[in-house]
């Protein structure tokens, strides 16, 4: 423990600068304009794994962006840890809300991060958290304390639904064989109270298109005589929730697991202050499904949100037009046992069925993934819990996250291994938002904690 | 009549080429990127009026884009016709739907226009129709048949609500003094059945902004716990119409005049084929206010249409975000007796009142104007009817248009003059849409018909 602490102290400036270099490459997988940058980032990740001490690193081609695979096998008879992460990032827009350019990382102090935080797109999600594992490996190799085999699988399509990962995993069962999968792509409660994510929501992401007249029309000459695709889309979206904010898609809740009063009481123990929550978002009130509290609404309950909407004239000034088409991107967060493909079908069937005559509707499924729950009695969870307790001096709390890492369910199915989600980010890190950042404390603490997981995992596996 | 016909035949190529030159200047008043082009267009209009025979032409500065004023006074004791038109045009987007660039005019034949039509933004609305009056003046001056005084007032802000026109008209009562106002900014039923627009709808155009959280949020971590501004905006827009497509804003219909069964029977006489109407728009069905037919829904009934909507991630691919803000541009078409400023207030009050807690709502009025009706027993209408009958060989039908020319009501109030709307365009000309065009037949027929209006107006005024 002391060795790793002093090693991190000694090398922290280099650790920070190496991450900053990685953050400068705009690896936005959702926008093809950045495709070369995504490729360049995979090369940079490969180089960093070689430098950290992997015996073998390869850039694996896929139908989409490449997957970087690396390994250090010290003894076939020892356990193997498979580290998963992603080197692609969310689109940075809206750019005008960033206080510094998203791909020009800067270190700024904040109330929560008095030691400073790195501000850049991907600082936390997931370049920063992924890179902690690279630096932890460097330490274990340099100090000859690596207690088992390690494999890395770092992909470049996580922010667009890991399109090629399933294809890759199915083809490489042998290569990816492992005893546990380790991911840092989630958060923890606070720097004083670590937590381990034991549950994730699934996701179904679709794009809808409503078409009315075959061309844009003058709203004076045609206003009132034809279905306006934007008005219709608004009506259709509005109808997807009832007045209690329940989702109205028939069959949507069929497989949703209702937690017991005891389980809900357990959840309620996690520290939460509603006033601070509202204050942090400048909200006069919260909003959500009747019968559940905030911590339940974003973890054990499914949701439906419009992530983007557009149609008609959106430029400067005014244009009196009835648009020919209107569009929306809609995503549903799902809970364990809700099958994302089935939900996507239910949505499509329902959305098409509520289209009024006078318009035609298309639903295009984008991507999705299943929810997941990690048993807290597993060796992997126990090892992670010990690691956090040793490095933070506080027992971590198991929590269900509202986010989705669809591939976790895929790993269990294909590789028959449990996944442990050791997150070191904070909700306030603004991932997916302008001014995303990652605390220096969190970054270095992660590097310190990961080797402890290896140690305890190998011991508990004996 | 024969003289004007032969003059048009002799000069038609020049008439067409002069209009094409004018159409090449992208005078988009809604987008400040085109401001110099708008200015350049006012200069071109000034030059064309001087060339046509005005004794005096001036470019009048306003708080916005300039107004071109021109006049030819032959005898103070004779009646004066004031011609109004506008040299600005609608934004051309969506550009990808144009079959030829909007500001590179080309002549193409269509089923409705076997002699060809000029395709360009502004070809009909209103450069083409405005320029007919310039060429008609040229003929009357060249043939010494101008029977009265003529004044021109050509503005550059009609497509953005004629912001400066009221200011200008109030300041220039004496300069603009006239006996009748002549406008060609409307359409007619068909090239075989001319019509004169006797009614116009008013307009109230607003922009709304819904704000939720103070930043874009990750839809996994916050999905279900905060009001999503896009979902809320959709619900609010949806609530503005009931299931019969009546508008739900309290007081909205208070001043709407209900037409008598006789009046509605008169209106029903205008030729209309619903199947062709649907076919022309590729619609499987029409849509609109219960209790009224298509020709009533777009003329004697008020409407509410969303002209544009935007919020969240609208780029390529997927982004799981809850947007901080969502926006919409909404316009209401009003009928005579509905005061646009009062309606704008009613909308604002209502829209703010239906905002759920968890969001804040801003309503920004853009512009508006009153509806208008021209009495068909006025000298002006009678002169126009005779002119059409003489040049088309068919009696014109009086019709109410769904469009708005807010300044017509303004003129009556400020200048105490009636306005006659002699339109020569067709609904199929796609004004405000991609591939706007104006038939060569219509353009030349307009030039032939206008001098006949002058002749009959002076005779009937004796």
Tab-separated table of N, CA and C in Angstrom, chain A residues 218-220 318-321, chain B residues 90 158-162 200-206 303-305 307 330-336 338-344 366-372 402-406 432:
chain	number	residue	atom	x	y	z
A	218	UNK	N	-46.421	26.564	-47.010
A	218	UNK	CA	-46.682	27.885	-46.452
A	218	UNK	C	-47.763	27.727	-45.375
A	219	UNK	N	-47.449	28.164	-44.141
A	219	UNK	CA	-48.382	27.902	-43.037
A	219	UNK	C	-49.647	28.749	-43.143
A	220	UNK	N	-49.629	29.759	-44.014
A	220	UNK	CA	-50.845	30.535	-44.208
A	220	UNK	C	-51.797	29.823	-45.162
A	318	UNK	N	-37.863	34.378	-38.222
A	318	UNK	CA	-39.126	33.649	-38.317
A	318	UNK	C	-39.334	33.129	-39.726
A	319	UNK	N	-39.905	31.944	-39.852
A	319	UNK	CA	-40.306	31.423	-41.156
A	319	UNK	C	-41.663	30.754	-40.975
A	320	UNK	N	-42.649	31.178	-41.750
A	320	UNK	CA	-44.008	30.654	-41.598
A	320	UNK	C	-44.166	29.427	-42.484
A	321	UNK	N	-43.687	28.306	-41.977
A	321	UNK	CA	-43.627	27.092	-42.777
A	321	UNK	C	-44.252	25.929	-42.003
B	90	UNK	N	-37.947	34.605	-48.529
B	90	UNK	CA	-37.861	33.617	-47.455
B	90	UNK	C	-36.492	32.930	-47.475
B	158	UNK	N	-40.675	42.154	-45.399
B	158	UNK	CA	-41.998	41.520	-45.335
B	158	UNK	C	-41.914	40.116	-44.753
B	159	UNK	N	-40.866	39.393	-45.086
B	159	UNK	CA	-40.746	38.005	-44.625
B	159	UNK	C	-40.331	37.909	-43.159
B	160	UNK	N	-40.017	39.033	-42.556
B	160	UNK	CA	-39.718	39.018	-41.119
B	160	UNK	C	-40.669	39.940	-40.367
B	161	UNK	N	-41.848	40.150	-40.936
B	161	UNK	CA	-42.896	40.858	-40.213
B	161	UNK	C	-42.949	42.358	-40.445
B	162	UNK	N	-42.337	42.835	-41.548
B	162	UNK	CA	-42.420	44.269	-41.896
B	162	UNK	C	-42.152	45.166	-40.698
B	200	UNK	N	-57.735	38.234	-45.789
B	200	UNK	CA	-56.433	37.722	-45.377
B	200	UNK	C	-56.518	37.358	-43.910
B	201	UNK	N	-55.737	36.353	-43.499
B	201	UNK	CA	-55.673	36.037	-42.079
B	201	UNK	C	-54.607	36.877	-41.399
B	202	UNK	N	-54.830	37.137	-40.119
B	202	UNK	CA	-53.811	37.827	-39.326
B	202	UNK	C	-52.784	36.822	-38.853
B	203	UNK	N	-51.790	37.295	-38.132
B	203	UNK	CA	-50.712	36.415	-37.696
B	203	UNK	C	-50.169	36.831	-36.328
B	204	UNK	N	-49.916	35.839	-35.495
B	204	UNK	CA	-49.134	36.054	-34.272
B	204	UNK	C	-48.034	35.011	-34.261
B	205	UNK	N	-46.780	35.456	-34.227
B	205	UNK	CA	-45.640	34.541	-34.318
B	205	UNK	C	-44.796	34.679	-33.058
B	206	UNK	N	-44.625	33.581	-32.343
B	206	UNK	CA	-43.866	33.624	-31.080
B	206	UNK	C	-42.777	32.545	-31.078
B	303	UNK	N	-55.732	29.220	-36.866
B	303	UNK	CA	-54.961	27.986	-36.678
B	303	UNK	C	-53.750	28.250	-35.785
B	304	UNK	N	-53.160	27.155	-35.309
B	304	UNK	CA	-51.911	27.237	-34.543
B	304	UNK	C	-50.979	26.142	-35.052
B	305	UNK	N	-49.831	26.544	-35.570
B	305	UNK	CA	-48.864	25.584	-36.095
B	305	UNK	C	-47.483	25.825	-35.511
B	307	UNK	N	-43.830	25.985	-36.305
B	307	UNK	CA	-43.065	26.166	-37.541
B	307	UNK	C	-41.650	25.627	-37.421
B	330	UNK	N	-43.671	29.095	-32.931
B	330	UNK	CA	-45.093	28.787	-33.075
B	330	UNK	C	-45.801	29.989	-33.684
B	331	UNK	N	-46.636	29.747	-34.712
B	331	UNK	CA	-47.396	30.861	-35.278
B	331	UNK	C	-48.882	30.531	-35.294
B	332	UNK	N	-49.672	31.563	-35.095
B	332	UNK	CA	-51.120	31.436	-35.153
B	332	UNK	C	-51.639	32.295	-36.289
B	333	UNK	N	-52.437	31.703	-37.170
B	333	UNK	CA	-53.117	32.470	-38.220
B	333	UNK	C	-54.445	32.929	-37.650
B	334	UNK	N	-54.744	34.197	-37.806
B	334	UNK	CA	-55.930	34.778	-37.182
B	334	UNK	C	-56.914	35.237	-38.242
B	335	UNK	N	-58.176	35.373	-37.846
B	335	UNK	CA	-59.185	35.847	-38.797
B	335	UNK	C	-59.574	37.269	-38.414
B	336	UNK	N	-60.251	37.994	-39.354
B	336	UNK	CA	-60.634	39.371	-39.041
B	336	UNK	C	-61.334	39.481	-37.681
B	338	UNK	N	-59.915	39.230	-34.787
B	338	UNK	CA	-58.980	38.757	-33.750
B	338	UNK	C	-57.809	39.731	-33.748
B	339	UNK	N	-57.559	40.393	-32.614
B	339	UNK	CA	-56.448	41.330	-32.525
B	339	UNK	C	-55.163	40.563	-32.240
B	340	UNK	N	-54.160	40.731	-33.095
B	340	UNK	CA	-52.971	39.864	-32.970
B	340	UNK	C	-52.225	40.125	-31.670
B	341	UNK	N	-52.223	41.368	-31.213
B	341	UNK	CA	-51.489	41.631	-29.966
B	341	UNK	C	-52.199	41.017	-28.769
B	342	UNK	N	-53.543	41.048	-28.819
B	342	UNK	CA	-54.316	40.439	-27.747
B	342	UNK	C	-54.099	38.913	-27.757
B	343	UNK	N	-54.112	38.317	-28.946
B	343	UNK	CA	-53.909	36.865	-29.059
B	343	UNK	C	-52.514	36.484	-28.575
B	344	UNK	N	-51.522	37.302	-28.906
B	344	UNK	CA	-50.159	37.023	-28.441
B	344	UNK	C	-50.114	37.028	-26.918
B	366	UNK	N	-42.526	37.316	-31.674
B	366	UNK	CA	-41.700	37.674	-32.831
B	366	UNK	C	-42.317	38.860	-33.566
B	367	UNK	N	-43.508	38.651	-34.110
B	367	UNK	CA	-44.207	39.721	-34.822
B	367	UNK	C	-45.639	39.274	-35.076
B	368	UNK	N	-46.411	40.113	-35.732
B	368	UNK	CA	-47.788	39.739	-36.029
B	368	UNK	C	-48.464	40.779	-36.891
B	369	UNK	N	-49.741	40.559	-37.116
B	369	UNK	CA	-50.500	41.516	-37.935
B	369	UNK	C	-51.978	41.153	-37.906
B	370	UNK	N	-52.818	42.113	-38.258
B	370	UNK	CA	-54.266	41.897	-38.213
B	370	UNK	C	-54.766	41.261	-39.512
B	371	UNK	N	-55.898	40.590	-39.418
B	371	UNK	CA	-56.556	40.090	-40.623
B	371	UNK	C	-57.228	41.253	-41.366
B	372	UNK	N	-57.810	40.968	-42.520
B	372	UNK	CA	-58.368	42.042	-43.356
B	372	UNK	C	-59.422	41.491	-44.312
B	402	UNK	N	-55.643	32.191	-46.874
B	402	UNK	CA	-55.207	31.819	-45.534
B	402	UNK	C	-53.955	32.548	-45.109
B	403	UNK	N	-53.288	33.147	-46.059
B	403	UNK	CA	-52.033	33.832	-45.776
B	403	UNK	C	-52.253	35.151	-45.063
B	404	UNK	N	-51.156	35.796	-44.723
B	404	UNK	CA	-51.222	37.060	-43.993
B	404	UNK	C	-50.373	38.096	-44.690
B	405	UNK	N	-50.936	39.303	-44.895
B	405	UNK	CA	-50.120	40.452	-45.295
B	405	UNK	C	-50.438	41.538	-44.274
B	406	UNK	N	-49.797	41.418	-43.076
B	406	UNK	CA	-50.207	42.255	-41.929
B	406	UNK	C	-50.349	43.726	-42.273
B	432	UNK	N	-42.337	29.831	-50.193
B	432	UNK	CA	-41.867	29.442	-48.845
B	432	UNK	C	-41.332	28.000	-48.827
